[in-house]
């Protein structure tokens, strides 16, 4: 991970950035930053690996459909002060790629919460937008399809076939090139492999 390049390109695109050697350092930073807020989480193996739901739940009201499934949790997460998610692919040129089947994570990441934090491990970085999208489909979607026991070509082969499977998990692909107007978006780069 070349943070010098990432910092320049993402801050040129009006994102805030910060850098941590370990996920524990990143988690401690978030625990200091987020106190007395409502906090929504997108579906994210990264945040689960960091134990953020439990950690931030000590001093905040937290909402995560992986812990409390249901439409009310989706709505509360979308309307929270703070939203935390990861990325399926990050282009070193300064763009964030996420794919989704439900759309809750994409929606909350671009409009609603006052502050959005992306947590990005070094395994998510790709040189440019096409390779970051390819990574999001071939690696992130394929592994998520396996995790969710979906019957998709990527789960079987590890490569996206742009399928029309009823189990398709990636109906939407979002490229965030700049934060939305008035949005406060910070990307925490972590020099470890996190999530997928
Ligand atoms: S389009 Fe189908 S094969 Fe490609 S990543 Fe999505 S679910 Fe997998």
Tab-separated table of C-alpha atoms and ligand atoms in Angstrom:
chain	number	residue	atom	x	y	z
A	1	UNK	CA	0.000	0.000	0.000
A	2	UNK	CA	1.500	3.329	-1.067
A	3	UNK	CA	-0.262	5.776	1.255
A	4	UNK	CA	1.555	8.760	-0.234
A	5	UNK	CA	-0.130	8.128	-3.581
A	6	UNK	CA	-3.485	7.232	-2.034
A	7	UNK	CA	-3.498	10.326	0.175
A	8	UNK	CA	-2.711	12.642	-2.723
A	9	UNK	CA	-5.241	11.163	-5.136
A	10	UNK	CA	-8.116	10.807	-2.660
A	11	UNK	CA	-7.564	14.186	-0.991
A	12	UNK	CA	-7.441	15.762	-4.454
A	13	UNK	CA	-10.937	14.264	-4.786
A	14	UNK	CA	-12.083	15.922	-1.503
A	15	UNK	CA	-12.004	12.757	0.624
A	16	UNK	CA	-10.351	12.887	4.031
A	17	UNK	CA	-7.853	10.116	4.609
A	18	UNK	CA	-5.974	8.555	7.485
A	19	UNK	CA	-3.517	5.680	7.722
A	20	UNK	CA	-2.990	2.890	10.243
A	21	UNK	CA	-0.540	0.011	10.382
A	22	UNK	CA	-3.024	-2.327	12.075
A	23	UNK	CA	-6.759	-2.827	12.384
A	24	UNK	CA	-6.462	-2.404	16.155
A	25	UNK	CA	-5.037	1.104	15.688
A	26	UNK	CA	-7.845	1.952	13.268
A	27	UNK	CA	-10.465	0.626	15.682
A	28	UNK	CA	-9.017	2.684	18.569
A	29	UNK	CA	-9.121	5.803	16.401
A	30	UNK	CA	-12.800	5.232	15.608
A	31	UNK	CA	-13.597	4.596	19.254
A	32	UNK	CA	-12.082	7.989	20.121
A	33	UNK	CA	-13.809	9.773	17.251
A	34	UNK	CA	-17.317	8.368	17.675
A	35	UNK	CA	-18.958	8.981	21.052
A	36	UNK	CA	-22.622	9.611	21.826
A	37	UNK	CA	-23.754	9.122	18.213
A	38	UNK	CA	-26.061	6.852	16.314
A	39	UNK	CA	-23.973	4.563	14.112
A	40	UNK	CA	-25.106	2.460	11.160
A	41	UNK	CA	-23.089	-0.344	9.607
A	42	UNK	CA	-23.092	-1.688	6.097
A	43	UNK	CA	-22.634	-5.399	5.540
A	44	UNK	CA	-18.899	-5.747	5.990
A	45	UNK	CA	-16.556	-8.573	6.859
A	46	UNK	CA	-13.930	-5.922	7.597
A	47	UNK	CA	-15.951	-4.299	10.369
A	48	UNK	CA	-16.785	-7.719	11.786
A	49	UNK	CA	-13.086	-8.672	11.845
A	50	UNK	CA	-12.421	-5.440	13.741
A	51	UNK	CA	-15.189	-6.015	16.293
A	52	UNK	CA	-16.501	-2.514	15.676
A	53	UNK	CA	-20.178	-3.216	16.380
A	54	UNK	CA	-19.387	-4.366	19.911
A	55	UNK	CA	-16.672	-1.761	20.498
A	56	UNK	CA	-18.663	1.263	19.323
A	57	UNK	CA	-21.800	-0.073	21.000
A	58	UNK	CA	-20.210	0.744	24.351
A	59	UNK	CA	-20.576	4.500	23.788
A	60	UNK	CA	-23.064	4.829	20.958
A	61	UNK	CA	-26.393	3.585	19.634
A	62	UNK	CA	-25.452	1.058	16.942
A	63	UNK	CA	-27.519	-0.416	14.099
A	64	UNK	CA	-26.412	-3.385	12.020
A	65	UNK	CA	-28.672	-5.754	10.101
A	66	UNK	CA	-26.093	-8.540	10.477
A	67	UNK	CA	-26.807	-8.404	14.232
A	68	UNK	CA	-30.473	-7.350	14.233
A	69	UNK	CA	-32.049	-8.259	10.873
A	70	UNK	CA	-35.077	-6.420	9.567
A	71	UNK	CA	-36.287	-3.304	7.770
A	72	UNK	CA	-36.247	-1.170	10.902
A	73	UNK	CA	-32.518	-1.734	11.303
A	74	UNK	CA	-31.926	-0.758	7.668
A	75	UNK	CA	-33.867	2.477	8.203
A	76	UNK	CA	-32.135	3.330	11.482
A	77	UNK	CA	-28.730	2.672	9.952
A	78	UNK	CA	-29.551	4.879	6.976
A	79	UNK	CA	-30.681	7.726	9.244
A	80	UNK	CA	-27.741	7.438	11.659
A	81	UNK	CA	-25.253	10.221	12.413
A	82	UNK	CA	-22.373	8.017	11.292
A	83	UNK	CA	-22.145	5.206	8.742
A	84	UNK	CA	-19.305	2.681	8.578
A	85	UNK	CA	-18.545	0.374	5.695
A	86	UNK	CA	-15.696	-0.977	3.648
A	87	UNK	CA	-15.166	-1.106	-0.111
A	88	UNK	CA	-15.187	-3.950	-2.597
A	89	UNK	CA	-12.505	-2.259	-4.622
A	90	UNK	CA	-10.497	0.948	-4.345
A	91	UNK	CA	-8.815	2.534	-7.334
A	92	UNK	CA	-5.474	4.078	-6.493
A	93	UNK	CA	-6.494	6.928	-8.789
A	94	UNK	CA	-8.987	8.081	-6.133
A	95	UNK	CA	-12.302	6.230	-6.562
A	96	UNK	CA	-14.274	3.783	-4.407
A	97	UNK	CA	-16.196	0.854	-5.905
A	98	UNK	CA	-18.957	-0.998	-4.093
A	99	UNK	CA	-21.417	-3.572	-5.360
A	100	UNK	CA	-24.648	-4.530	-3.668
A	101	UNK	CA	-27.727	-6.645	-4.011
A	102	UNK	CA	-30.065	-4.807	-1.620
A	103	UNK	CA	-28.705	-1.301	-2.076
A	104	UNK	CA	-28.849	-0.217	1.564
A	105	UNK	CA	-25.087	0.056	1.824
A	106	UNK	CA	-24.714	2.006	-1.409
A	107	UNK	CA	-27.543	4.395	-0.514
A	108	UNK	CA	-26.268	5.206	2.979
A	109	UNK	CA	-22.718	5.641	1.737
A	110	UNK	CA	-23.677	8.531	-0.554
A	111	UNK	CA	-26.595	10.241	1.193
A	112	UNK	CA	-28.107	10.313	4.676
A	113	UNK	CA	-25.532	10.004	7.468
A	114	UNK	CA	-23.559	13.144	8.377
A	115	UNK	CA	-20.253	11.284	8.454
A	116	UNK	CA	-19.154	8.224	6.507
A	117	UNK	CA	-16.090	6.160	7.292
A	118	UNK	CA	-14.698	3.644	4.808
A	119	UNK	CA	-12.218	1.137	6.210
A	120	UNK	CA	-9.908	-0.171	3.494
A	121	UNK	CA	-7.381	-2.965	3.897
A	122	UNK	CA	-4.450	-3.234	1.499
A	123	UNK	CA	-6.047	-6.154	-0.331
A	124	UNK	CA	-8.769	-3.821	-1.693
A	125	UNK	CA	-6.418	-1.541	-3.616
A	126	UNK	CA	-6.223	-1.787	-7.410
A	127	UNK	CA	-4.401	0.460	-9.894
A	128	UNK	CA	-7.439	1.978	-11.622
A	129	UNK	CA	-11.247	1.888	-11.901
A	130	UNK	CA	-11.529	-1.064	-14.348
A	131	UNK	CA	-9.247	-3.247	-12.245
A	132	UNK	CA	-11.022	-2.211	-9.032
A	133	UNK	CA	-14.399	-3.173	-10.557
A	134	UNK	CA	-12.912	-6.468	-11.723
A	135	UNK	CA	-11.615	-7.068	-8.225
A	136	UNK	CA	-15.032	-6.251	-6.735
A	137	UNK	CA	-16.705	-8.849	-8.981
A	138	UNK	CA	-14.115	-11.618	-9.232
A	139	UNK	CA	-12.926	-11.548	-5.629
A	140	UNK	CA	-15.381	-9.741	-3.346
A	141	UNK	CA	-18.617	-10.893	-4.976
A	142	UNK	CA	-17.343	-14.426	-5.491
A	143	UNK	CA	-16.306	-14.797	-1.851
A	144	UNK	CA	-19.531	-13.225	-0.627
A	145	UNK	CA	-21.524	-15.594	-2.839
A	146	UNK	CA	-19.707	-18.521	-1.221
A	147	UNK	CA	-20.291	-17.046	2.260
A	148	UNK	CA	-23.991	-16.662	1.537
A	149	UNK	CA	-24.252	-20.071	-0.167
A	150	UNK	CA	-25.529	-18.496	-3.386
A	151	UNK	CA	-25.705	-20.602	-6.530
A	152	UNK	CA	-23.811	-18.267	-8.834
A	153	UNK	CA	-21.103	-18.886	-11.430
A	154	UNK	CA	-18.601	-16.798	-9.453
A	155	UNK	CA	-19.116	-18.944	-6.359
A	156	UNK	CA	-18.297	-22.030	-8.438
A	157	UNK	CA	-15.431	-20.648	-10.529
A	158	UNK	CA	-14.036	-17.598	-8.718
A	159	UNK	CA	-14.637	-15.437	-11.792
A	160	UNK	CA	-17.590	-13.207	-12.683
A	161	UNK	CA	-19.694	-14.399	-15.654
A	162	UNK	CA	-22.078	-11.407	-15.607
A	163	UNK	CA	-24.773	-13.922	-14.792
A	164	UNK	CA	-28.556	-13.726	-14.747
A	165	UNK	CA	-28.783	-16.167	-11.882
A	166	UNK	CA	-31.729	-15.699	-9.509
A	167	UNK	CA	-29.083	-15.799	-6.789
A	168	UNK	CA	-27.065	-12.933	-8.322
A	169	UNK	CA	-25.710	-10.801	-5.473
A	170	UNK	CA	-24.499	-7.788	-7.415
A	171	UNK	CA	-27.393	-5.988	-9.026
A	172	UNK	CA	-25.775	-2.599	-8.449
A	173	UNK	CA	-22.263	-1.208	-8.896
A	174	UNK	CA	-21.432	2.218	-7.479
A	175	UNK	CA	-18.361	4.272	-8.337
A	176	UNK	CA	-17.830	7.135	-5.881
A	177	UNK	CA	-15.499	9.637	-7.534
A	178	UNK	CA	-16.059	12.469	-5.052
A	179	UNK	CA	-18.061	12.815	-1.823
A	180	UNK	CA	-21.587	14.135	-2.321
A	181	UNK	CA	-22.165	17.825	-1.681
A	182	UNK	CA	-22.070	18.476	2.056
A	183	UNK	CA	-20.929	14.939	2.849
A	184	UNK	CA	-18.072	14.355	5.291
A	185	UNK	CA	-16.298	11.209	4.082
A	186	UNK	CA	-13.113	9.752	5.543
A	187	UNK	CA	-11.199	6.747	4.294
A	188	UNK	CA	-9.152	4.804	6.831
A	189	UNK	CA	-6.394	2.930	5.007
A	190	UNK	CA	-5.096	-0.033	6.996
A	191	UNK	CA	-1.857	-1.765	6.051
A	192	UNK	CA	-3.302	-5.248	6.589
A	193	UNK	CA	-5.513	-7.584	4.609
A	194	UNK	CA	-9.068	-6.990	5.808
A	195	UNK	CA	-12.311	-8.551	4.628
A	196	UNK	CA	-12.780	-9.344	0.981
B	1	LIG	S1	-22.801	-11.102	-11.980
B	1	LIG	FE1	-23.133	-13.203	-11.205
B	1	LIG	S2	-21.157	-14.217	-11.560
B	1	LIG	FE2	-20.764	-12.019	-11.660
B	1	LIG	S3	-20.129	-11.435	-9.587
B	1	LIG	FE3	-22.348	-11.062	-9.741
B	1	LIG	S4	-23.280	-12.945	-8.972
B	1	LIG	FE4	-21.149	-13.419	-9.438
